[in-house]
XYZ file of C-alpha atoms in Angstrom:
750
model
C 160.970 -7.240 39.953
C 160.882 -9.602 42.929
C 164.683 -9.469 43.141
C 164.592 -5.666 43.266
C 161.966 -5.763 46.024
C 164.065 -8.267 47.951
C 167.161 -6.081 47.633
C 165.153 -3.063 48.751
C 163.879 -4.902 51.833
C 167.392 -6.055 52.688
C 168.730 -2.505 52.299
C 166.053 -1.091 54.582
C 166.693 -3.841 57.110
C 170.421 -3.156 57.116
C 169.763 0.561 57.401
C 167.693 -0.032 60.498
C 170.391 -2.163 62.096
C 173.372 0.078 61.260
C 174.886 1.921 64.218
C 177.281 4.840 64.417
C 180.087 5.145 66.959
C 177.637 6.419 69.586
C 175.429 3.376 69.152
C 172.699 5.393 67.419
C 170.644 3.779 64.670
C 169.023 5.600 61.769
C 165.852 6.248 63.776
C 167.917 7.891 66.514
C 169.417 10.297 63.986
C 166.050 11.149 62.426
C 164.472 11.674 65.859
C 167.417 13.810 66.929
C 166.815 16.197 64.040
C 163.035 16.097 64.295
C 162.607 14.614 60.832
C 159.090 13.255 61.141
C 158.742 12.105 57.550
C 162.056 10.254 57.683
C 160.971 8.402 60.814
C 157.701 7.450 59.158
C 159.409 6.250 55.982
C 161.828 4.080 57.922
C 159.226 2.482 60.196
C 156.754 1.829 57.394
C 159.413 0.041 55.326
C 160.393 -2.368 58.107
C 158.507 -5.428 59.365
C 156.385 -4.582 62.393
C 158.486 -6.559 64.856
C 161.720 -4.995 63.649
C 160.188 -1.518 63.579
C 158.997 -1.763 67.192
C 162.393 -3.074 68.217
C 164.054 -0.132 66.475
C 161.899 2.355 68.381
C 162.776 0.889 71.770
C 166.457 0.152 71.108
C 168.796 2.361 73.201
C 172.112 3.827 72.142
C 175.358 3.528 74.097
C 174.072 5.959 76.716
C 170.804 4.069 77.098
C 168.688 6.655 75.237
C 165.944 5.472 72.878
C 164.695 7.327 69.810
C 161.545 8.277 71.740
C 163.566 9.839 74.552
C 165.870 11.560 72.084
C 162.955 13.212 70.284
C 161.644 14.532 73.600
C 165.026 15.777 74.801
C 165.502 17.693 71.536
C 162.150 19.401 71.906
C 160.285 17.483 69.187
C 157.191 16.749 71.263
C 154.904 15.821 68.359
C 157.416 13.290 67.082
C 157.879 11.930 70.597
C 154.132 11.386 70.971
C 153.879 9.687 67.576
C 156.768 7.304 68.282
C 155.351 6.497 71.716
C 151.978 5.685 70.184
C 153.586 3.425 67.601
C 155.616 1.542 70.219
C 152.438 0.757 72.155
C 149.935 0.032 69.392
C 152.143 -1.066 66.511
C 150.020 1.076 64.201
C 151.738 3.875 62.312
C 150.115 7.170 63.417
C 148.992 9.632 60.810
C 151.696 12.053 61.938
C 154.339 9.556 60.801
C 152.782 8.728 57.462
C 154.494 10.064 54.368
C 153.218 13.257 52.832
C 153.745 14.869 49.510
C 156.351 17.133 51.066
C 158.345 14.143 52.266
C 158.132 12.390 48.923
C 159.610 15.440 47.227
C 162.596 15.370 49.539
C 161.390 17.910 52.102
C 160.795 17.060 55.713
C 157.437 17.933 57.270
C 159.020 20.161 59.871
C 161.736 21.783 57.789
C 159.263 22.724 55.062
C 157.540 25.052 57.511
C 160.670 27.007 58.403
C 160.862 30.656 57.506
C 163.560 31.842 55.133
C 163.110 35.601 55.497
C 163.253 37.851 58.539
C 159.878 39.112 59.685
C 160.267 42.023 62.114
C 158.259 41.660 65.297
C 157.865 37.891 64.910
C 159.935 35.234 66.635
C 161.865 33.111 64.183
C 163.339 29.800 65.301
C 165.944 29.746 62.531
C 169.631 30.286 61.939
C 170.728 33.502 60.249
C 173.859 33.869 58.107
C 175.392 37.347 58.065
C 177.904 37.690 55.229
C 178.691 41.333 54.372
C 179.746 41.518 50.750
C 182.301 44.218 51.668
C 184.400 41.545 53.414
C 185.395 40.334 49.942
C 187.129 43.691 49.371
C 189.864 42.842 51.873
C 192.527 41.756 49.379
C 195.620 40.067 50.757
C 197.104 39.340 47.320
C 196.915 40.997 43.897
C 193.367 40.617 42.622
C 191.942 38.584 41.009
C 193.532 35.424 42.342
C 194.947 33.339 39.516
C 195.703 29.660 39.276
C 199.175 28.978 40.626
C 199.455 32.448 42.187
C 200.093 30.943 45.668
C 198.113 33.551 47.640
C 198.450 33.858 51.437
C 196.271 31.452 53.455
C 193.857 34.198 54.492
C 192.226 35.314 51.222
C 188.762 36.029 49.843
C 188.281 32.466 48.579
C 187.647 31.475 52.198
C 184.319 33.263 51.982
C 183.507 32.243 48.424
C 183.753 28.555 49.261
C 181.102 29.164 51.927
C 178.748 31.830 50.634
C 178.976 31.960 46.835
C 175.452 31.556 45.471
C 176.552 29.045 42.856
C 179.287 27.061 44.601
C 179.187 27.893 48.331
C 178.616 24.955 50.639
C 176.166 26.930 52.776
C 174.032 27.429 49.645
C 173.444 23.682 49.260
C 169.979 22.168 49.477
C 170.696 20.954 52.996
C 170.867 24.553 54.196
C 167.989 26.000 52.211
C 166.135 26.841 55.432
C 168.850 29.308 56.484
C 168.134 33.021 56.409
C 170.668 35.293 54.744
C 171.754 38.933 54.947
C 174.577 40.034 52.675
C 173.750 43.639 51.767
C 173.073 46.761 53.777
C 174.699 45.579 56.980
C 175.965 48.521 59.067
C 179.578 49.260 59.832
C 180.705 49.108 63.417
C 180.569 52.492 65.117
C 183.708 54.028 66.563
C 182.301 54.018 70.096
C 181.834 50.248 69.913
C 185.396 49.732 68.659
C 186.951 51.981 71.310
C 185.483 49.873 74.118
C 188.084 47.290 73.130
C 190.879 49.022 71.176
C 193.060 52.084 71.651
C 192.397 55.015 69.376
C 196.059 55.168 68.393
C 195.851 51.612 67.059
C 192.588 52.190 65.195
C 194.039 55.341 63.655
C 197.150 53.477 62.515
C 195.038 50.868 60.699
C 192.957 53.564 59.073
C 196.021 55.486 57.931
C 197.823 52.384 56.617
C 194.859 51.445 54.422
C 194.392 54.965 53.093
C 198.006 55.067 51.932
C 197.460 52.040 49.663
C 196.093 52.855 46.224
C 192.608 51.655 45.380
C 193.898 49.260 42.763
C 193.512 45.460 42.590
C 197.268 44.960 42.310
C 198.272 47.146 45.269
C 198.700 45.285 48.563
C 200.470 46.431 51.734
C 201.539 44.695 54.931
C 201.214 45.419 58.633
C 203.792 42.726 59.330
C 205.113 39.566 57.710
C 201.818 37.773 58.433
C 199.133 40.333 57.762
C 198.475 41.855 54.355
C 196.043 44.728 53.791
C 194.580 46.667 50.885
C 192.802 49.973 50.406
C 189.427 48.588 51.559
C 190.694 46.437 54.435
C 189.665 49.009 57.043
C 186.129 49.076 55.615
C 186.023 45.276 55.604
C 187.131 45.220 59.252
C 184.386 47.692 60.182
C 181.808 45.545 58.380
C 183.073 42.376 60.062
C 182.766 43.853 63.549
C 179.467 45.481 62.577
C 178.078 42.107 61.470
C 178.750 40.691 64.934
C 176.893 43.596 66.533
C 174.052 43.079 64.046
C 174.002 39.410 65.002
C 173.553 40.414 68.628
C 170.642 42.633 67.558
C 168.978 39.773 65.666
C 169.109 37.229 68.477
C 168.073 39.751 71.122
C 165.083 40.879 69.043
C 164.239 37.187 68.395
C 164.475 37.628 64.635
C 166.793 34.623 64.673
C 167.546 31.913 67.162
C 171.276 31.991 66.475
C 173.611 33.662 63.991
C 176.717 32.682 62.057
C 178.842 35.597 60.843
C 180.838 34.660 57.726
C 183.295 37.556 57.918
C 186.906 38.465 57.358
C 189.428 39.700 58.346
C 189.413 37.520 61.463
C 190.000 39.105 64.848
C 190.967 36.905 67.772
C 194.694 37.827 67.624
C 193.996 41.585 67.780
C 194.624 43.001 71.244
C 193.831 46.465 72.621
C 196.871 47.880 70.824
C 197.093 45.354 68.031
C 199.967 42.935 68.472
C 200.093 40.754 71.576
C 203.443 39.637 72.934
C 204.484 36.918 75.359
C 207.658 35.354 76.716
C 207.848 32.886 73.834
C 207.211 35.569 71.193
C 208.442 38.951 72.457
C 207.733 40.664 69.134
C 204.231 39.397 68.358
C 202.249 39.752 65.150
C 198.745 40.556 63.975
C 198.078 36.994 62.797
C 195.800 38.103 59.877
C 193.612 40.078 62.366
C 192.650 43.758 62.567
C 189.837 44.214 65.133
C 188.680 41.811 67.840
C 185.256 41.072 66.374
C 183.929 38.836 69.160
C 185.083 41.155 71.941
C 183.495 44.154 70.223
C 180.224 42.233 69.899
C 180.298 41.122 73.542
C 180.959 44.641 74.817
C 178.178 45.933 72.563
C 175.714 43.407 73.997
C 176.556 44.244 77.609
C 176.010 47.951 76.919
C 173.060 48.106 74.575
C 171.066 45.231 76.082
C 171.907 45.602 79.758
C 168.251 46.400 80.427
C 166.987 43.539 78.244
C 168.529 40.732 80.256
C 172.149 40.622 79.086
C 174.248 40.742 82.214
C 176.714 37.905 81.656
C 178.486 37.214 78.379
C 180.626 34.172 77.584
C 183.240 34.049 74.823
C 184.402 30.635 73.589
C 187.275 30.029 71.174
C 188.035 26.686 69.485
C 190.548 27.911 66.914
C 193.780 25.889 66.948
C 195.727 29.096 67.634
C 195.329 30.780 70.992
C 192.952 33.746 70.954
C 195.545 35.935 72.620
C 193.981 39.142 71.320
C 190.526 38.345 72.687
C 192.096 37.322 75.986
C 194.037 40.582 76.210
C 190.899 42.629 75.543
C 188.964 40.661 78.171
C 191.762 41.045 80.723
C 191.842 44.785 80.001
C 188.378 45.179 81.521
C 190.148 45.033 84.905
C 192.509 47.868 85.918
C 196.183 47.059 85.544
C 199.524 48.707 84.926
C 201.712 47.961 81.928
C 205.428 48.359 82.511
C 207.687 49.172 79.582
C 211.456 49.198 79.955
C 213.389 51.802 77.985
C 217.014 52.723 77.413
C 218.511 55.994 76.164
C 222.132 57.105 75.678
C 221.884 58.891 79.031
C 219.615 56.700 81.146
C 217.408 53.683 81.439
C 214.239 52.998 83.322
C 210.720 51.631 83.369
C 207.664 53.562 82.318
C 204.252 52.640 83.689
C 201.006 52.916 81.712
C 197.613 52.472 83.380
C 195.466 50.035 81.375
C 191.695 49.872 81.728
C 188.879 49.601 79.188
C 185.654 48.540 80.901
C 182.826 47.186 78.816
C 180.211 48.438 81.247
C 181.340 49.076 84.840
C 183.529 47.843 87.661
C 181.527 44.598 87.879
C 182.795 43.379 84.516
C 185.094 40.823 86.120
C 182.082 38.918 87.457
C 180.130 39.111 84.207
C 182.664 38.141 81.525
C 183.892 34.621 80.827
C 186.526 33.607 78.274
C 187.628 30.050 77.480
C 189.883 28.732 74.746
C 191.301 25.355 73.718
C 194.287 25.512 71.390
C 197.567 23.905 70.471
C 200.467 24.796 72.716
C 204.066 23.655 72.500
C 207.105 23.637 70.269
C 206.800 23.722 66.519
C 208.887 20.582 66.309
C 209.140 17.970 69.041
C 212.642 16.980 67.912
C 214.051 20.525 67.818
C 212.419 21.733 71.035
C 212.957 25.401 71.830
C 215.389 25.754 68.948
C 212.542 25.129 66.516
C 210.368 27.890 67.946
C 206.881 27.785 69.413
C 203.547 26.990 67.897
C 201.907 30.316 67.043
C 201.381 32.544 68.978
C 203.450 30.941 71.747
C 200.851 31.538 74.466
C 197.874 29.582 75.741
C 199.290 27.085 78.227
C 196.764 25.291 80.411
C 195.694 27.778 83.077
C 192.676 29.122 84.947
C 192.700 32.602 86.490
C 189.819 31.702 88.809
C 189.801 27.987 89.529
C 186.878 26.681 91.583
C 188.956 26.766 94.767
C 189.011 30.570 94.513
C 185.245 30.804 94.466
C 184.815 31.218 90.738
C 181.816 28.924 90.869
C 179.824 30.635 93.578
C 176.202 29.655 93.924
C 173.978 31.299 91.319
C 171.521 33.966 92.330
C 168.040 32.758 93.211
C 166.236 34.383 90.285
C 168.434 32.744 87.645
C 168.324 29.409 89.431
C 164.547 29.566 89.632
C 164.310 30.461 85.957
C 166.459 27.514 84.959
C 164.646 25.218 87.352
C 161.351 26.116 85.724
C 162.717 24.775 82.441
C 164.210 21.617 83.897
C 163.366 19.985 87.201
C 166.788 18.315 87.178
C 168.566 21.655 87.477
C 171.829 21.357 89.410
C 173.330 24.470 91.002
C 176.944 23.481 90.584
C 178.863 21.067 88.419
C 182.270 19.748 89.354
C 184.926 20.997 86.979
C 187.743 18.800 85.723
C 186.908 15.800 87.950
C 190.074 13.949 86.920
C 192.376 16.933 87.412
C 193.665 16.677 83.852
C 193.492 20.372 82.985
C 195.080 22.189 85.894
C 197.943 24.585 85.417
C 199.616 27.817 86.425
C 198.495 31.306 85.479
C 201.858 32.305 84.028
C 200.311 33.190 80.681
C 197.958 35.644 82.356
C 200.805 37.517 84.028
C 200.116 35.936 87.404
C 196.729 37.655 87.779
C 195.305 34.772 89.791
C 191.844 35.667 91.005
C 191.830 39.124 89.385
C 189.709 40.250 86.467
C 187.273 38.102 84.478
C 187.657 34.357 84.530
C 189.975 33.205 81.732
C 190.435 29.489 81.064
C 193.033 28.148 78.670
C 193.708 24.538 77.771
C 196.882 24.027 75.793
C 196.789 20.787 73.826
C 200.332 19.444 73.381
C 201.671 18.374 70.037
C 202.510 17.712 67.337
C 200.215 14.745 66.909
C 196.489 14.117 66.919
C 194.866 14.795 70.304
C 191.192 14.907 69.353
C 190.052 12.904 72.396
C 191.950 15.227 74.702
C 190.403 18.183 72.872
C 186.944 16.768 73.545
C 187.719 16.077 77.190
C 188.956 19.645 77.642
C 185.578 20.967 76.570
C 183.481 18.283 78.234
C 185.235 18.077 81.593
C 186.639 21.572 82.111
C 185.134 24.334 80.015
C 181.493 23.297 79.631
C 181.048 22.673 83.382
C 182.686 26.055 84.069
C 180.338 27.654 81.540
C 177.405 25.926 83.235
C 178.439 27.406 86.589
C 178.861 30.846 84.999
C 175.298 30.821 83.549
C 175.666 33.188 80.582
C 172.944 35.351 79.077
C 174.632 35.343 75.675
C 177.293 33.130 74.097
C 179.656 34.450 71.427
C 181.908 31.933 69.673
C 185.228 32.420 67.909
C 184.739 29.666 65.342
C 188.126 28.745 63.928
C 188.365 25.537 61.922
C 192.130 25.171 61.565
C 192.390 22.423 64.199
C 191.196 19.971 61.542
C 193.470 17.007 60.924
C 193.819 18.017 57.243
C 194.608 21.662 57.910
C 197.799 23.137 56.470
C 198.746 25.677 59.151
C 198.386 23.683 62.362
C 201.676 21.718 62.205
C 199.640 18.593 63.003
C 198.421 20.017 66.307
C 195.072 18.798 67.757
C 193.773 17.051 64.599
C 189.991 17.034 65.035
C 187.376 16.230 62.382
C 184.175 17.896 61.256
C 182.244 15.494 63.503
C 184.075 16.953 66.498
C 183.087 20.474 65.468
C 179.469 19.377 65.160
C 179.578 17.695 68.569
C 181.006 20.785 70.282
C 178.510 23.078 68.573
C 175.653 20.877 69.786
C 177.023 21.131 73.326
C 177.108 24.925 73.059
C 173.576 24.963 71.633
C 172.318 22.870 74.556
C 174.053 25.198 77.009
C 172.461 28.208 75.313
C 169.074 26.501 75.509
C 169.459 26.142 79.255
C 170.546 29.655 80.144
C 170.062 32.154 77.309
C 167.093 31.038 75.199
C 169.373 29.599 72.546
C 171.093 32.922 71.820
C 174.427 32.266 70.094
C 176.474 34.492 67.805
C 179.221 32.532 66.056
C 181.993 34.396 64.246
C 184.352 32.929 61.649
C 188.037 32.966 62.567
C 190.602 30.543 61.083
C 190.511 27.633 58.665
C 192.597 27.722 55.512
C 192.599 24.390 53.678
C 190.488 25.194 50.608
C 191.674 22.308 48.435
C 188.606 20.683 46.969
C 186.454 23.772 47.282
C 183.003 22.584 48.252
C 184.360 19.402 49.831
C 187.502 20.898 51.377
C 188.286 20.333 55.039
C 187.433 23.963 55.775
C 184.086 23.910 53.958
C 183.022 20.612 55.535
C 183.947 21.848 59.000
C 181.960 25.063 58.645
C 179.019 23.079 57.274
C 179.128 20.776 60.307
C 179.149 23.796 62.620
C 176.234 25.507 60.882
C 174.353 22.203 60.674
C 174.441 21.915 64.449
C 173.366 25.549 64.859
C 170.444 25.039 62.472
C 169.444 21.696 63.976
C 166.729 23.360 66.046
C 167.403 21.261 69.133
C 165.628 22.381 72.299
C 167.546 20.001 74.507
C 169.105 21.431 77.669
C 172.702 20.679 78.516
C 172.768 17.892 81.078
C 175.910 17.313 83.186
C 174.897 13.689 83.727
C 175.688 13.021 80.051
C 179.331 13.805 80.727
C 179.333 11.535 83.756
C 177.954 8.671 81.670
C 180.598 9.220 79.005
C 183.351 9.197 81.611
C 181.992 5.961 83.053
C 181.951 4.360 79.599
C 185.497 5.549 78.968
C 186.607 4.132 82.314
C 185.048 0.770 81.500
C 186.653 0.780 78.055
C 190.071 1.572 79.549
C 189.634 -1.164 82.142
C 188.717 -3.631 79.428
C 191.692 -2.551 77.349
C 194.067 -2.903 80.286
C 192.613 -6.296 81.137
C 193.074 -7.445 77.554
C 196.633 -6.119 77.524
C 197.424 -7.887 80.782
C 195.922 -11.100 79.425
C 198.022 -10.844 76.274
C 201.152 -10.280 78.335
C 200.420 -13.276 80.551
C 199.555 -15.569 77.660
C 202.538 -14.314 75.683
C 204.849 -15.102 78.580
C 203.445 -18.604 78.944
C 203.690 -19.279 75.235
C 207.284 -18.106 75.202
C 208.021 -20.519 78.063
C 206.255 -23.286 76.151
C 208.193 -22.407 72.985
C 211.469 -22.703 74.862
C 210.474 -26.060 76.301
C 209.340 -27.598 73.009
C 212.377 -26.277 71.136
C 214.629 -27.948 73.646
C 212.653 -31.169 73.242
C 212.992 -30.975 69.455
C 216.764 -30.602 69.671
C 216.878 -34.063 71.198
C 215.207 -35.725 68.217
C 218.486 -36.980 66.741
C 219.683 -38.751 69.931
C 216.501 -39.779 71.675
C 215.503 -43.394 71.616
C 211.853 -42.580 72.068
C 209.828 -43.763 69.058
C 207.495 -40.792 69.371
C 210.106 -38.237 68.298
C 210.539 -38.260 64.523
C 213.881 -36.725 63.505
C 212.885 -35.813 59.946
C 210.146 -33.283 60.833
C 210.833 -29.539 60.994
C 210.603 -27.522 64.176
C 207.841 -24.899 64.369
C 207.111 -22.341 67.045
C 204.366 -22.692 69.582
C 202.475 -19.849 67.953
C 202.555 -21.560 64.522
C 201.466 -24.840 66.001
C 198.547 -23.230 67.785
C 197.271 -21.843 64.471
C 196.710 -25.359 63.154
C 195.029 -26.656 66.277
C 191.718 -25.741 67.826
C 192.008 -24.432 71.363
C 188.848 -24.592 73.419
C 187.368 -21.404 74.822
C 187.384 -22.927 78.289
C 191.135 -23.396 78.082
C 191.592 -19.798 76.924
C 189.451 -18.564 79.771
C 191.483 -20.644 82.186
C 194.675 -19.118 80.851
C 193.320 -15.550 80.973
C 192.045 -15.899 84.526
C 195.376 -17.187 85.761
C 193.614 -19.876 87.764
C 195.965 -22.598 86.508
C 199.540 -22.372 85.374
C 199.144 -24.075 82.014
C 199.537 -23.102 78.391
C 197.590 -24.650 75.532
C 199.793 -25.750 72.676
C 199.319 -27.982 69.648
C 196.301 -29.786 71.061
C 198.040 -30.616 74.346
C 198.687 -28.970 77.687
C 202.095 -28.368 79.234
C 203.250 -26.912 82.484
C 204.609 -23.373 82.209
C 205.373 -22.606 85.816
C 208.810 -22.027 87.295
C 211.595 -24.349 85.975
C 209.556 -27.539 85.500
C 210.021 -27.765 81.690
C 213.763 -27.208 81.902
C 214.150 -29.768 84.661
C 212.223 -32.284 82.586
C 214.520 -31.702 79.619
C 217.569 -32.165 81.811
C 216.193 -35.476 82.978
C 215.851 -36.585 79.332
C 219.318 -35.353 78.409
C 220.904 -37.340 81.216
C 219.010 -40.472 80.293
C 217.790 -40.788 83.882
C 214.116 -41.006 83.064
C 211.618 -40.784 80.260
C 209.075 -38.019 79.824
C 205.717 -38.665 81.397
C 202.736 -39.598 79.219
C 201.270 -36.083 79.079
C 204.541 -34.538 77.911
C 205.015 -37.324 75.354
C 201.565 -36.620 73.932
C 202.387 -32.905 73.772
C 205.582 -33.414 71.778
C 203.879 -35.840 69.407
C 200.979 -33.432 68.828
C 203.366 -30.531 68.278
C 205.424 -32.388 65.683
C 202.314 -33.717 64.021
C 201.022 -30.158 63.556
C 204.304 -29.199 61.924
C 204.067 -32.245 59.666
C 200.586 -31.225 58.522
C 201.742 -27.685 57.866
C 204.601 -28.961 55.719
C 202.385 -31.394 53.795
C 199.870 -28.643 53.087
C 202.549 -26.278 51.811
C 203.939 -28.981 49.481
C 200.774 -30.485 48.085
C 198.058 -27.912 48.703
C 196.139 -30.562 50.642
C 194.411 -28.471 53.303
C 193.732 -31.072 55.961
C 193.665 -29.832 59.538
C 195.543 -31.412 62.385
C 193.404 -33.244 64.943
C 191.761 -31.175 67.662
C 192.065 -32.068 71.350
C 188.523 -33.448 71.239
C 189.598 -36.010 68.621
C 192.630 -37.200 70.582
C 192.387 -40.865 71.494
C 189.722 -41.727 68.918
C 191.388 -40.681 65.672
C 193.675 -42.840 63.555
C 196.288 -40.172 63.859
C 196.739 -40.353 67.605
C 196.205 -42.968 70.256
C 196.228 -41.618 73.774
C 199.248 -42.728 75.756
C 200.793 -44.609 72.822
C 203.612 -43.676 70.421
C 202.753 -42.740 66.845
C 204.024 -44.795 63.864
C 205.036 -41.899 61.590
C 206.088 -44.181 58.708
C 202.590 -45.629 58.487
C 201.070 -42.198 59.010
C 203.050 -40.674 56.145
C 202.039 -43.502 53.820
C 198.410 -43.026 54.772
C 198.537 -39.270 54.138
C 200.211 -39.722 50.745
C 197.520 -42.215 49.759
C 194.792 -39.780 50.778
C 196.468 -36.975 48.855
C 196.668 -39.103 45.706
C 193.024 -40.099 46.027
C 191.938 -36.476 46.394
C 193.764 -35.544 43.187
């Protein structure tokens, strides 16, 4: 029993000391999520001194658990932790309750799980229309080994199935759900973004397919449809509009729409083309769900405070359809070249679909981070482009063009009332890493809504660059834009284990959670936490519940449901950049030190090797001809080198290299000149060099003896030189006597 108690105490102690990559301990994590009972359980299990230390211990950014609880809006937990840090007595608010002992947190147990009209609900809502499962892209039902296309109904089942869906797990039991009775998107809402001719073509194509599980048609080589695909597309877009209704009526704090077919590749007329893909494709998409929802919000809720809408896309494939719809809110002319047997020419088509009025360009913001480059680095252009071939790093309204004008006084005052540290403007891309041309936007520099693209090169993992793109470029630009509503194209195919990304980007579920938390904090600052997130890509379903896709969506929803009230703070990014700069400086310093030390050791190796080649002809009694030659690196392994000597070498203050318990000169041609003097018989080596050679050969002798007999005796350290039997300072070593002594010691040990 006592052993079990001891092991339990050790486990708790280790749990308190464990840190993640951000330097956060377990109390940080519990305070971040407002888990009062978890904080109480952890502190009560630790010794008082350790518990108080845990409360006051900062993470890498210098934030304690107390400060983290306050920044996330958990005021009661903040007060309780502050009281404990001062008095050392566990407050009643932190003491375990029956709810905590049954696995429920004190705060989460009070969350609502059903929508109550007319009452504010600080929860996350999942909208998952069951009609979206009717969009069959392969003969139904899917069978084992059938090899269905990547976009199929199992993408929703792995998330929302009541028995096996990851969002149905105990962790997410506080989520609210709506799966039945969700309205279809109205035609007026669709036509704000798409041409009637395109909508009619989708409708007609689906009607021509028989209502049979085995009948599947295709819009192109990518996109399969069935009889009910048009209905599913209407329900998907309608769910986004319903999500806008829920957050605007405060029936939910934020919404995740688990819908299909996806939509961010669907432009005003369907396919989107570019110079790298002149033909284009639908890319599994029918209607631009996020654009339809954004246009709906700007129309229906223009008198309820929705003036500015931001659309963010973190799918690995460029949201070219969403971008085209956003750009179409500004008048333009599309030129189409044609050729007939009798003539050729260019026909011009006026293009303009406003979401509200002529001020749309100031009130719409679109940003996307995606992979951009060739499909294969070795083949280059011959191997084709990463789909869809657009999305190079570009900004249609960089800050120099006035895209970050000062915010109006009313919005600034509103934000300032929430946070006294409100800053009017944040510098975008301080390191200039994400600047580029506007070639992908047709050269529309300064015209239309602001569109920011960051193309992450590949193939190869670029997760840190992906994070920097959001942290340094897009989030500051979003801060300066000050949105009233944020709509997210949530694609999860940038994961490092995804099948369709050709190894582009390569993020993890932790990166998705981090970005979602940043978006939540931005929404807290400007739009009362209102976020509507819409499922786009993500196709690796291997493993089902624990697949890369399921885990990524769970991380995203976890951050949405976290309940954080923290406001996005630009100083956090500055601190991270400072830490990164220090880490790079340290890395460069270490690399430079290794290069310097490596160069000196190579010089020392050359010197000692030349000395050893003289063993057969030298008359010096200190050079034993029978011993093998070892490198300087091998010799240094068997000899202790003092930290002071290492520091001296790293600093470059002296031109010496430590080797085999001795010190030799490594500057210029001194070693070679000394060897030449020995070869010519003009002079003997000086005492320090003699001691070096003897120590070097002695280390080799010990290494050989250990390999032969297993006798693990170390060579003498520099501190022992002059006092040990093995070496007498300034005197030659009698190796015959030394060998006899070692053999006697080896026999005695056996």
